[in-house]
Amino acid sequence: MNSLRGIRTTKEGETYNKGFKKEEENEQPLSPMARLFHEPGSDVYIIGIMGSKTKICPQVFKDNLALTFLKNRRFCSLQVMDKENGSMEWIPTHVNIDDHVIIAKLDPNMESSDKFIEDYISNLTISPMENTKPLWDLHILDVKTQETEGTCVFRFHHSLGDGISLMNLLLSCTRKVSDPEALPTLPGNNKRPATKVASIWSGLGVLWNSLIALLMFVLTALFLKDTSTPMKGSIGVERKPRRFLIKSVSLADIKMVKEAMNVTINDVVLGVTQAGISRYLHRRYSEDHNGIADVPDNIRLRATNFFNLRATTRVEDFTDMNKHGTWGNKIGYALLSLNIGLKKDPLDNVRDAKAIMERKKTSLEPLFTYFFTNLLLKLFGMKAAGKLNYKVFFNTTLWFSNVPGPQEEISFFGHKVAYLAPSCYGQPCALMIHVVSYMDKVTFVLSVDEETIPDPHKLCDDLQESLDIIKASAQVTRF
């Protein structure tokens, strides 16, 4: 591993990072975007679930977290509000690592280890973090399942950083199993190329798509709501407990569809998501109407799709925020209109997804939403920006995110990783679907409000069945 700065021990179990320069120990204000995540309706937490193929050693985790996480000022600072002006500041503090690493108490009478893990993580969503310590923790569940010898659950307040920076923080603590000195690699290019405008016509296309996206964004913020389906959350859904489910499918199956249809992996994943949601809603409407599928025509169902606005996707030493200017919340989002309904040709779901993503690729919508939110913060303040974000998120149906993960098997502090499953809670919608790849699998991670979606395992099955049907259709087309 890379050499790390020394750690000064203050009291038993307490550590404080010597790596900060003296001037960096002064109070510093939270960025406007970080402050926004403390507003009502935007008080979002990021969950990172990691399955271990080997039994977890808590002391190894504690020792290594002190050498990695505590190099980053955000992970050893309080967020303190000035009651007079409403601003918040990072105030460095001593950190007792034992306050942040929690060993879960096991139920000796548990009937199912998987159900115990589900219930434990769900309970975290109604267990607030204390603001008397930095807003992160790690829960270790020493429970064996069919896939794992143990499970660890990271929890971060979104003000610490967005999902990309936090995922890279975790990955920077991992190494390839095949090469214990090497960081994992992500699929695709290390740097995303800048948008190129090949002609006047393509430039006009970008302008037109961006204007349409802008109009839909404004209308959604004002009044345009999605259809009230069995997936649409009610007022206050952001304060309700969430349940997290993990469904892994074959990456080879997705690649087969990709090659047969000459599309991208993202197109296939979004197409499977649209098909799975359509199947789920068809069944729910049938159950609600005595077996008759009384599905409304022209359902408006949109996903808020998040985009990373950073230029690089390379895994780097994200533990040291002073070395890299990569921290913060640098994400934009776009609204994806899904075409809900059972298709005669299942491949139409992938074709729909490709058309949706092609429009978004020739649009500045993610950049617009990021800069517009920042502009609103500067002109009208935190409350106005918070209300706008809340209205947009609440008026749509789900959050959707799709990120690439390591291509090879990795270990985290010497523990072989079985799976990675990032997600969120606190968002004002009843469903989030986060898709992440790892080795030869693609994992759908669902975050659901069970009052709205009482049978989320069926939705997981619908996603798997949709992929199977799309794959079978693609094989017929291919051969």
PDB file of N, CA and C in Angstrom, residues 23-94:
ATOM      1  N   GLU A  23      -2.917  25.802   9.061  1.00  0.00           N
ATOM      2  CA  GLU A  23      -3.956  26.713   8.597  1.00  0.00           C
ATOM      3  C   GLU A  23      -5.209  25.978   8.170  1.00  0.00           C
ATOM      4  N   GLU A  24      -5.080  24.656   7.866  1.00  0.00           N
ATOM      5  CA  GLU A  24      -6.240  23.887   7.445  1.00  0.00           C
ATOM      6  C   GLU A  24      -7.073  23.443   8.631  1.00  0.00           C
ATOM      7  N   GLU A  25      -6.557  23.622   9.863  1.00  0.00           N
ATOM      8  CA  GLU A  25      -7.304  23.224  11.034  1.00  0.00           C
ATOM      9  C   GLU A  25      -8.322  24.279  11.438  1.00  0.00           C
ATOM     10  N   ASN A  26      -8.264  25.437  10.784  1.00  0.00           N
ATOM     11  CA  ASN A  26      -9.230  26.484  11.091  1.00  0.00           C
ATOM     12  C   ASN A  26     -10.603  26.091  10.565  1.00  0.00           C
ATOM     13  N   GLU A  27     -11.616  26.730  11.128  1.00  0.00           N
ATOM     14  CA  GLU A  27     -12.976  26.471  10.684  1.00  0.00           C
ATOM     15  C   GLU A  27     -13.130  26.888   9.225  1.00  0.00           C
ATOM     16  N   GLN A  28     -13.836  26.071   8.439  1.00  0.00           N
ATOM     17  CA  GLN A  28     -14.081  26.385   7.045  1.00  0.00           C
ATOM     18  C   GLN A  28     -15.558  26.163   6.751  1.00  0.00           C
ATOM     19  N   PRO A  29     -16.155  27.019   5.931  1.00  0.00           N
ATOM     20  CA  PRO A  29     -17.586  26.867   5.648  1.00  0.00           C
ATOM     21  C   PRO A  29     -17.863  25.672   4.748  1.00  0.00           C
ATOM     22  N   LEU A  30     -19.041  25.063   4.920  1.00  0.00           N
ATOM     23  CA  LEU A  30     -19.493  24.052   3.970  1.00  0.00           C
ATOM     24  C   LEU A  30     -19.801  24.734   2.651  1.00  0.00           C
ATOM     25  N   SER A  31     -19.572  24.014   1.566  1.00  0.00           N
ATOM     26  CA  SER A  31     -19.953  24.550   0.267  1.00  0.00           C
ATOM     27  C   SER A  31     -21.473  24.651   0.200  1.00  0.00           C
ATOM     28  N   PRO A  32     -21.992  25.526  -0.668  1.00  0.00           N
ATOM     29  CA  PRO A  32     -23.456  25.622  -0.791  1.00  0.00           C
ATOM     30  C   PRO A  32     -24.129  24.285  -1.104  1.00  0.00           C
ATOM     31  N   MET A  33     -23.494  23.463  -1.967  1.00  0.00           N
ATOM     32  CA  MET A  33     -24.100  22.178  -2.310  1.00  0.00           C
ATOM     33  C   MET A  33     -24.106  21.232  -1.117  1.00  0.00           C
ATOM     34  N   ALA A  34     -23.039  21.255  -0.311  1.00  0.00           N
ATOM     35  CA  ALA A  34     -23.015  20.420   0.891  1.00  0.00           C
ATOM     36  C   ALA A  34     -24.062  20.893   1.883  1.00  0.00           C
ATOM     37  N   ARG A  35     -24.195  22.202   2.016  1.00  0.00           N
ATOM     38  CA  ARG A  35     -25.189  22.768   2.943  1.00  0.00           C
ATOM     39  C   ARG A  35     -26.601  22.417   2.511  1.00  0.00           C
ATOM     40  N   LEU A  36     -26.807  22.302   1.197  1.00  0.00           N
ATOM     41  CA  LEU A  36     -28.137  22.001   0.663  1.00  0.00           C
ATOM     42  C   LEU A  36     -28.652  20.655   1.176  1.00  0.00           C
ATOM     43  N   PHE A  37     -27.737  19.712   1.438  1.00  0.00           N
ATOM     44  CA  PHE A  37     -28.152  18.384   1.884  1.00  0.00           C
ATOM     45  C   PHE A  37     -28.562  18.344   3.350  1.00  0.00           C
ATOM     46  N   HIS A  38     -28.642  19.497   3.980  1.00  0.00           N
ATOM     47  CA  HIS A  38     -29.209  19.569   5.329  1.00  0.00           C
ATOM     48  C   HIS A  38     -30.606  20.196   5.309  1.00  0.00           C
ATOM     49  N   GLU A  39     -31.083  20.537   4.114  1.00  0.00           N
ATOM     50  CA  GLU A  39     -32.410  21.121   4.006  1.00  0.00           C
ATOM     51  C   GLU A  39     -33.490  20.043   4.051  1.00  0.00           C
ATOM     52  N   PRO A  40     -34.688  20.369   4.574  1.00  0.00           N
ATOM     53  CA  PRO A  40     -35.791  19.395   4.592  1.00  0.00           C
ATOM     54  C   PRO A  40     -36.080  18.862   3.190  1.00  0.00           C
ATOM     55  N   GLY A  41     -36.227  17.554   3.073  1.00  0.00           N
ATOM     56  CA  GLY A  41     -36.483  16.941   1.777  1.00  0.00           C
ATOM     57  C   GLY A  41     -35.221  16.625   1.000  1.00  0.00           C
ATOM     58  N   SER A  42     -34.079  17.176   1.443  1.00  0.00           N
ATOM     59  CA  SER A  42     -32.804  16.888   0.777  1.00  0.00           C
ATOM     60  C   SER A  42     -31.802  16.282   1.746  1.00  0.00           C
ATOM     61  N   ASP A  43     -32.252  15.898   2.937  1.00  0.00           N
ATOM     62  CA  ASP A  43     -31.380  15.356   3.982  1.00  0.00           C
ATOM     63  C   ASP A  43     -31.104  13.893   3.675  1.00  0.00           C
ATOM     64  N   VAL A  44     -30.180  13.678   2.739  1.00  0.00           N
ATOM     65  CA  VAL A  44     -29.968  12.358   2.149  1.00  0.00           C
ATOM     66  C   VAL A  44     -28.697  11.715   2.708  1.00  0.00           C
ATOM     67  N   TYR A  45     -28.770  10.398   2.911  1.00  0.00           N
ATOM     68  CA  TYR A  45     -27.621   9.604   3.355  1.00  0.00           C
ATOM     69  C   TYR A  45     -27.270   8.583   2.277  1.00  0.00           C
ATOM     70  N   ILE A  46     -25.982   8.318   2.140  1.00  0.00           N
ATOM     71  CA  ILE A  46     -25.490   7.306   1.209  1.00  0.00           C
ATOM     72  C   ILE A  46     -25.130   6.050   1.991  1.00  0.00           C
ATOM     73  N   ILE A  47     -25.603   4.920   1.499  1.00  0.00           N
ATOM     74  CA  ILE A  47     -25.332   3.618   2.101  1.00  0.00           C
ATOM     75  C   ILE A  47     -24.425   2.828   1.157  1.00  0.00           C
ATOM     76  N   GLY A  48     -23.395   2.211   1.697  1.00  0.00           N
ATOM     77  CA  GLY A  48     -22.542   1.328   0.912  1.00  0.00           C
ATOM     78  C   GLY A  48     -22.476  -0.034   1.568  1.00  0.00           C
ATOM     79  N   ILE A  49     -23.085  -1.046   0.946  1.00  0.00           N
ATOM     80  CA  ILE A  49     -23.113  -2.405   1.500  1.00  0.00           C
ATOM     81  C   ILE A  49     -22.028  -3.229   0.807  1.00  0.00           C
ATOM     82  N   MET A  50     -21.210  -3.885   1.594  1.00  0.00           N
ATOM     83  CA  MET A  50     -20.097  -4.669   1.051  1.00  0.00           C
ATOM     84  C   MET A  50     -20.101  -6.050   1.686  1.00  0.00           C
ATOM     85  N   GLY A  51     -20.219  -7.083   0.852  1.00  0.00           N
ATOM     86  CA  GLY A  51     -20.151  -8.456   1.330  1.00  0.00           C
ATOM     87  C   GLY A  51     -18.717  -8.946   1.310  1.00  0.00           C
ATOM     88  N   SER A  52     -18.316  -9.661   2.356  1.00  0.00           N
ATOM     89  CA  SER A  52     -16.952 -10.168   2.459  1.00  0.00           C
ATOM     90  C   SER A  52     -16.933 -11.688   2.335  1.00  0.00           C
ATOM     91  N   LYS A  53     -15.994 -12.193   1.539  1.00  0.00           N
ATOM     92  CA  LYS A  53     -15.853 -13.637   1.381  1.00  0.00           C
ATOM     93  C   LYS A  53     -15.085 -14.260   2.547  1.00  0.00           C
ATOM     94  N   THR A  54     -14.456 -13.409   3.365  1.00  0.00           N
ATOM     95  CA  THR A  54     -13.709 -13.885   4.522  1.00  0.00           C
ATOM     96  C   THR A  54     -14.292 -13.256   5.778  1.00  0.00           C
ATOM     97  N   LYS A  55     -14.096 -13.895   6.896  1.00  0.00           N
ATOM     98  CA  LYS A  55     -14.602 -13.384   8.158  1.00  0.00           C
ATOM     99  C   LYS A  55     -13.970 -12.023   8.454  1.00  0.00           C
ATOM    100  N   ILE A  56     -14.797 -11.062   8.862  1.00  0.00           N
ATOM    101  CA  ILE A  56     -14.329  -9.688   9.056  1.00  0.00           C
ATOM    102  C   ILE A  56     -13.636  -9.562  10.414  1.00  0.00           C
ATOM    103  N   CYS A  57     -12.460  -8.929  10.395  1.00  0.00           N
ATOM    104  CA  CYS A  57     -11.720  -8.645  11.624  1.00  0.00           C
ATOM    105  C   CYS A  57     -11.913  -7.170  11.972  1.00  0.00           C
ATOM    106  N   PRO A  58     -12.728  -6.846  12.967  1.00  0.00           N
ATOM    107  CA  PRO A  58     -13.019  -5.434  13.286  1.00  0.00           C
ATOM    108  C   PRO A  58     -11.779  -4.602  13.575  1.00  0.00           C
ATOM    109  N   GLN A  59     -10.788  -5.175  14.260  1.00  0.00           N
ATOM    110  CA  GLN A  59      -9.613  -4.374  14.605  1.00  0.00           C
ATOM    111  C   GLN A  59      -8.816  -3.990  13.367  1.00  0.00           C
ATOM    112  N   VAL A  60      -8.751  -4.888  12.394  1.00  0.00           N
ATOM    113  CA  VAL A  60      -8.077  -4.559  11.129  1.00  0.00           C
ATOM    114  C   VAL A  60      -8.783  -3.390  10.454  1.00  0.00           C
ATOM    115  N   PHE A  61     -10.112  -3.406  10.463  1.00  0.00           N
ATOM    116  CA  PHE A  61     -10.871  -2.299   9.879  1.00  0.00           C
ATOM    117  C   PHE A  61     -10.573  -1.002  10.617  1.00  0.00           C
ATOM    118  N   LYS A  62     -10.601  -1.039  11.946  1.00  0.00           N
ATOM    119  CA  LYS A  62     -10.372   0.182  12.734  1.00  0.00           C
ATOM    120  C   LYS A  62      -8.983   0.760  12.456  1.00  0.00           C
ATOM    121  N   ASP A  63      -7.966  -0.098  12.468  1.00  0.00           N
ATOM    122  CA  ASP A  63      -6.595   0.375  12.257  1.00  0.00           C
ATOM    123  C   ASP A  63      -6.446   1.011  10.883  1.00  0.00           C
ATOM    124  N   ASN A  64      -7.026   0.381   9.865  1.00  0.00           N
ATOM    125  CA  ASN A  64      -6.867   0.905   8.502  1.00  0.00           C
ATOM    126  C   ASN A  64      -7.733   2.124   8.239  1.00  0.00           C
ATOM    127  N   LEU A  65      -8.915   2.207   8.854  1.00  0.00           N
ATOM    128  CA  LEU A  65      -9.732   3.409   8.708  1.00  0.00           C
ATOM    129  C   LEU A  65      -9.016   4.618   9.290  1.00  0.00           C
ATOM    130  N   ALA A  66      -8.286   4.421  10.382  1.00  0.00           N
ATOM    131  CA  ALA A  66      -7.517   5.514  10.964  1.00  0.00           C
ATOM    132  C   ALA A  66      -6.418   5.991  10.023  1.00  0.00           C
ATOM    133  N   LEU A  67      -5.905   5.092   9.177  1.00  0.00           N
ATOM    134  CA  LEU A  67      -4.833   5.432   8.246  1.00  0.00           C
ATOM    135  C   LEU A  67      -5.348   5.938   6.903  1.00  0.00           C
ATOM    136  N   THR A  68      -6.652   5.853   6.671  1.00  0.00           N
ATOM    137  CA  THR A  68      -7.206   6.253   5.374  1.00  0.00           C
ATOM    138  C   THR A  68      -8.263   7.338   5.535  1.00  0.00           C
ATOM    139  N   PHE A  69      -9.407   6.987   6.106  1.00  0.00           N
ATOM    140  CA  PHE A  69     -10.497   7.947   6.225  1.00  0.00           C
ATOM    141  C   PHE A  69     -10.071   9.199   6.993  1.00  0.00           C
ATOM    142  N   LEU A  70      -9.273   9.019   8.035  1.00  0.00           N
ATOM    143  CA  LEU A  70      -8.935  10.163   8.877  1.00  0.00           C
ATOM    144  C   LEU A  70      -7.846  11.038   8.282  1.00  0.00           C
ATOM    145  N   LYS A  71      -7.359  10.696   7.100  1.00  0.00           N
ATOM    146  CA  LYS A  71      -6.512  11.622   6.345  1.00  0.00           C
ATOM    147  C   LYS A  71      -7.350  12.718   5.711  1.00  0.00           C
ATOM    148  N   ASN A  72      -8.652  12.470   5.621  1.00  0.00           N
ATOM    149  CA  ASN A  72      -9.554  13.395   4.941  1.00  0.00           C
ATOM    150  C   ASN A  72     -10.242  14.270   5.977  1.00  0.00           C
ATOM    151  N   ARG A  73     -10.101  15.571   5.835  1.00  0.00           N
ATOM    152  CA  ARG A  73     -10.625  16.524   6.806  1.00  0.00           C
ATOM    153  C   ARG A  73     -12.114  16.331   7.063  1.00  0.00           C
ATOM    154  N   ARG A  74     -12.862  15.969   6.042  1.00  0.00           N
ATOM    155  CA  ARG A  74     -14.313  15.846   6.198  1.00  0.00           C
ATOM    156  C   ARG A  74     -14.694  14.735   7.170  1.00  0.00           C
ATOM    157  N   PHE A  75     -13.844  13.731   7.284  1.00  0.00           N
ATOM    158  CA  PHE A  75     -14.173  12.582   8.117  1.00  0.00           C
ATOM    159  C   PHE A  75     -13.708  12.741   9.564  1.00  0.00           C
ATOM    160  N   CYS A  76     -13.065  13.850   9.869  1.00  0.00           N
ATOM    161  CA  CYS A  76     -12.716  14.127  11.263  1.00  0.00           C
ATOM    162  C   CYS A  76     -13.038  15.581  11.592  1.00  0.00           C
ATOM    163  N   SER A  77     -14.184  16.059  11.059  1.00  0.00           N
ATOM    164  CA  SER A  77     -14.673  17.409  11.349  1.00  0.00           C
ATOM    165  C   SER A  77     -16.165  17.357  11.663  1.00  0.00           C
ATOM    166  N   LEU A  78     -16.563  18.212  12.588  1.00  0.00           N
ATOM    167  CA  LEU A  78     -17.984  18.399  12.869  1.00  0.00           C
ATOM    168  C   LEU A  78     -18.562  19.380  11.871  1.00  0.00           C
ATOM    169  N   GLN A  79     -19.861  19.293  11.668  1.00  0.00           N
ATOM    170  CA  GLN A  79     -20.578  20.282  10.860  1.00  0.00           C
ATOM    171  C   GLN A  79     -21.452  21.083  11.821  1.00  0.00           C
ATOM    172  N   VAL A  80     -21.040  22.312  12.070  1.00  0.00           N
ATOM    173  CA  VAL A  80     -21.676  23.135  13.096  1.00  0.00           C
ATOM    174  C   VAL A  80     -22.394  24.310  12.444  1.00  0.00           C
ATOM    175  N   MET A  81     -23.659  24.504  12.832  1.00  0.00           N
ATOM    176  CA  MET A  81     -24.469  25.571  12.241  1.00  0.00           C
ATOM    177  C   MET A  81     -24.360  26.856  13.060  1.00  0.00           C
ATOM    178  N   ASP A  82     -24.253  27.960  12.344  1.00  0.00           N
ATOM    179  CA  ASP A  82     -24.345  29.283  12.952  1.00  0.00           C
ATOM    180  C   ASP A  82     -25.821  29.660  12.991  1.00  0.00           C
ATOM    181  N   LYS A  83     -26.416  29.698  14.167  1.00  0.00           N
ATOM    182  CA  LYS A  83     -27.853  29.922  14.278  1.00  0.00           C
ATOM    183  C   LYS A  83     -28.269  31.310  13.818  1.00  0.00           C
ATOM    184  N   GLU A  84     -27.353  32.242  13.804  1.00  0.00           N
ATOM    185  CA  GLU A  84     -27.703  33.609  13.403  1.00  0.00           C
ATOM    186  C   GLU A  84     -27.888  33.740  11.901  1.00  0.00           C
ATOM    187  N   ASN A  85     -26.974  33.169  11.116  1.00  0.00           N
ATOM    188  CA  ASN A  85     -27.077  33.331   9.656  1.00  0.00           C
ATOM    189  C   ASN A  85     -27.369  32.030   8.912  1.00  0.00           C
ATOM    190  N   GLY A  86     -27.466  30.884   9.630  1.00  0.00           N
ATOM    191  CA  GLY A  86     -27.825  29.623   8.998  1.00  0.00           C
ATOM    192  C   GLY A  86     -26.700  28.944   8.256  1.00  0.00           C
ATOM    193  N   SER A  87     -25.484  29.525   8.276  1.00  0.00           N
ATOM    194  CA  SER A  87     -24.353  28.896   7.608  1.00  0.00           C
ATOM    195  C   SER A  87     -23.828  27.738   8.454  1.00  0.00           C
ATOM    196  N   MET A  88     -23.026  26.872   7.825  1.00  0.00           N
ATOM    197  CA  MET A  88     -22.432  25.743   8.537  1.00  0.00           C
ATOM    198  C   MET A  88     -20.942  25.711   8.247  1.00  0.00           C
ATOM    199  N   GLU A  89     -20.187  25.232   9.217  1.00  0.00           N
ATOM    200  CA  GLU A  89     -18.737  25.194   9.071  1.00  0.00           C
ATOM    201  C   GLU A  89     -18.192  23.823   9.453  1.00  0.00           C
ATOM    202  N   TRP A  90     -17.072  23.456   8.783  1.00  0.00           N
ATOM    203  CA  TRP A  90     -16.317  22.269   9.166  1.00  0.00           C
ATOM    204  C   TRP A  90     -15.410  22.663  10.333  1.00  0.00           C
ATOM    205  N   ILE A  91     -15.530  21.970  11.442  1.00  0.00           N
ATOM    206  CA  ILE A  91     -14.687  22.251  12.599  1.00  0.00           C
ATOM    207  C   ILE A  91     -13.943  20.971  12.967  1.00  0.00           C
ATOM    208  N   PRO A  92     -12.607  20.938  12.767  1.00  0.00           N
ATOM    209  CA  PRO A  92     -11.843  19.727  13.084  1.00  0.00           C
ATOM    210  C   PRO A  92     -12.033  19.301  14.541  1.00  0.00           C
ATOM    211  N   THR A  93     -12.082  18.007  14.755  1.00  0.00           N
ATOM    212  CA  THR A  93     -12.295  17.468  16.093  1.00  0.00           C
ATOM    213  C   THR A  93     -11.494  16.184  16.253  1.00  0.00           C
ATOM    214  N   HIS A  94     -11.279  15.802  17.508  1.00  0.00           N
ATOM    215  CA  HIS A  94     -10.677  14.496  17.760  1.00  0.00           C
ATOM    216  C   HIS A  94     -11.710  13.413  17.441  1.00  0.00           C
TER     217      HIS A  94
END
